[in-house]
Amino acid sequence: MDNKNDFITHFSAVDEEDRQRSAEVEDGRVEPSFGDGSSTLYAKADSDSRVAPSFGEDKTREPSGVSDERINQSIDTQAGSSPLSDESNNASDREFIGNSQKDDNEDMKKDNKKEVPNKNNKKDNDSKGKGQKSIKKRFVLFSLKSFAAALAIIFILFIYFDSVILSRFGVDDKWVLPAVVYSRPLELYPDQKLSLKEMEYELELLKYRKVKNPRIPGEYAVNASASRIVLIRRPFDFPDLKEDKIALVIDFNLHRVASIKNADTREELGYVRMDPVLLDRINRIDPTEDRIFIQLGEVPPALITTLLEIEDRSFRTNCGVNFLAIGRAFVKNTLAGGVVEGGSTITQQLVKNYFLNSERSYIRKFKEIIMALIMNQRYTKDQILEAYMNEIYLGQNGKAGIYGFGLASYFYFGVPVSELTLDQMALLVGIIKGPSYYDPWRHPEKALERRDVVLSVLKKRNVITQTEYEQYSARPLGVIKRGSMNYSKTPAFMGVLKKEIASKKEFGPDFLSGNGIKIFTSLDPQSQKAAENAVEKELSAIERETGRKGLEAAMVVSSWRTAEVSAVVGSRTPQYAGFNRVLEGRRQVGSIIKPFVYLTAFHNGIHLGTMVNDVPISIRLSNGKLWQPKNDDKQTHGLIPTYVAMARSMNIPTVKIGMRVGLNNVRQTLMNVGLEDNRIPNYPSLFLGTIELTPFEVAQIYSSLATDGAYKDLTTLRTVVKDGKVVYERSNSRLETTIDPRDSYLTLYVMMQATKIGTGRRIGRLFPNVNIATKTGTTNDNRDSWTVGIDSDQVVATWVGFDDNKSTGLFGASGAMRVYGRFLTERGVNSLELNKPDGIKFVNFNQEGNIVSDECLIPNLNYLPARIDKIRYVKTDCAFSVGSEYTPVPFSPLSN
């Protein structure tokens, strides 16, 4: 029993103070405890005979012979609550209590066989009580310290996360914003070469919606019978001016713009421009993340309402965290055994997407809550909402994620966010829950169901009426063809653009890695479409006719008046982003080089009517070998006028003329039109085009030819804007002419003759009443087929061939010229009108190549332009006789 009592004593689970507070029993007695004041009740009788009460006894049992009243009196006396007026009674009471104490002690000895504790036991009990009090104090102190430490940790975490938020979110460049590339804006003016069909195509590229009655920007209507289009142009921030929306009425007359009117005021307009087409987005910092930044003011109120109703109804009033929603979601998800409801606010979603990740852990959730509370204190609700609408993930486009509503509206519907309809807004908001699961292309049924759920919520909450719900839910998803956003469609053009940007000292190689860049280019979507169609359709036709498969092509369309590139096709599959033949496909150019040989000849006194003898020629090269060029038809034709030799692209006469004027002079001419010295061969075969050039370089030298050498480099750039400021604007880059205008005039004149009587007759037959300067080129074994054409607006260089350099069996006229002809058919053509410069005069050449007097009226004269300063003699004897004597002309007929 002793061991048992010791065990119970040492393992008491209740401290002394607690025991005193709960010691009252049913009869009103106070349960004694170790070391408390109640032990004095027994000490009054006999201090030497005290015993320790047992925890094992029945605490409800009353001591024998002692009434409640007597005990209460004794307690009152002990506590000093009653006066000592009756000493006998007090003595009697004390004697009785003492006897009772003894009786109790004897009973406990019999029942429990306990020893009476001595004074040492009293001391032990006192120290045990003090030890228990000390433990409680230590526990309380530990609790207070732990609480203070927790507060300190939370405070430190708040400071840390606040600094993280400020360092990453409190900056101007919050997101990686790709450089945005735009086409040229379509400029409309009366008598412009533009058909109703082409205007419709432009509007389709811009993703304008065809309706019966246009009411908002981005809508148009067509009256085909009246050849009229009515549209509301979107507002657009052009580099030079921010223009508001405008309603337009455009009338057409066949392939021309007849008139332009303001639909509201009926005012005749002489000029207006459409918003440009979005071509591409260049992201060199993080190609996996793409977005179009939008300001909150650009977002329709209906989209904001829909978003808040579905994602966070308490957004405007919560503290960044909705603890009630978190608790409700926790209960529902626990009961469901999975995630059926989310409790995150818009602020928490922003924090998770912008600062954290999608890891499901309590640590991540704890960080999210703290940072959401900080965000709510640091920023306004509008700032948080704008950031959310730019940050939320809404889908995947190849390797690039679609972030924010600004890009998602284009990605799914091809329109800016300001033009979304309510059903489209409902789909975008619904997709937030699971962009992959509700992908409208992969899972259209799920996406439609999700959209209708969002619309149903709006109806239940009286955001829309029952009629509106039925109207919107009856609509199809209406998403555009996957991947048909307006950009990433012209990889060859983008390759030219990137190369040009990297080469300019104003930018440097890393410029495109910056943020907030808008690039306005010269690309003309109308020309681009025509070029792509021409390459695809005509190559297929050639392959069907010849049986040769795998032909490739490249085409560069540029404006020779501005030296701007209008269209680039680098492959028969225009969207192929691999080998760019326009920039990288160096091939021999063949007869494409010949006009520059003749230009050199005109500069050195040879006239168009000068006779050249087309007979075999042998030239000894520096290595001792003989070079004997031949004509393509393997025939010789005797004496022929120079312009005929050029128009028919005859090899032997070209070599003879080249040798006459000198190889170095021809090389200098090529340098004058933009080629570098080290690119130009220094041997006679140069006259026949053994030089290797890319299609882009061919287009470049012919643009120089058309402008008398004033333009050396073609450009794709017009204006570059960074952070709202214009950092580059193409000025008038016309340089001093490096070619005599008289020589270029004569050269282009003969190229126009080639379209009528020479290698360009295919184009002449297609457009019999139009002046077009053309030149074809064919290399050895028919490996390469080339054509260059110049009309009043554009220079078009075209190449057709095999990548492995095998024979095509095609000449320039039967290959590349067919592609060029198809382009002109699709795009349209304006007749080239040559302006005769000062110093040029049309004169008569007789059959011997001599210039005769204007008064001479004899048959078979060739009326041709000539440089006045190069005319040395004029034959005044008008008598016509074969072999008769005549006055010498600048050069006698060329011979062996």
Short mmCIF file of C-alpha atoms in Angstrom, two decimals, residues 65 169 216 445 471 493 518 523 641 692 881:
data_model
loop_
_atom_site.label_atom_id
_atom_site.label_comp_id
_atom_site.label_asym_id
_atom_site.label_seq_id
_atom_site.Cartn_x
_atom_site.Cartn_y
_atom_site.Cartn_z
CA GLY A 65 -19.68 11.67 15.36
CA PHE A 169 5.48 43.84 -58.81
CA ILE A 216 -19.65 49.12 -83.26
CA GLU A 445 -18.76 19.92 -75.89
CA GLN A 471 -30.09 34.20 -76.99
CA PHE A 493 9.36 38.36 -94.09
CA LYS A 518 5.91 48.14 -81.41
CA LEU A 523 4.48 44.49 -95.43
CA PRO A 641 20.67 45.89 -133.22
CA GLU A 692 25.66 34.03 -107.12
CA SER A 881 20.85 51.67 -150.98
#
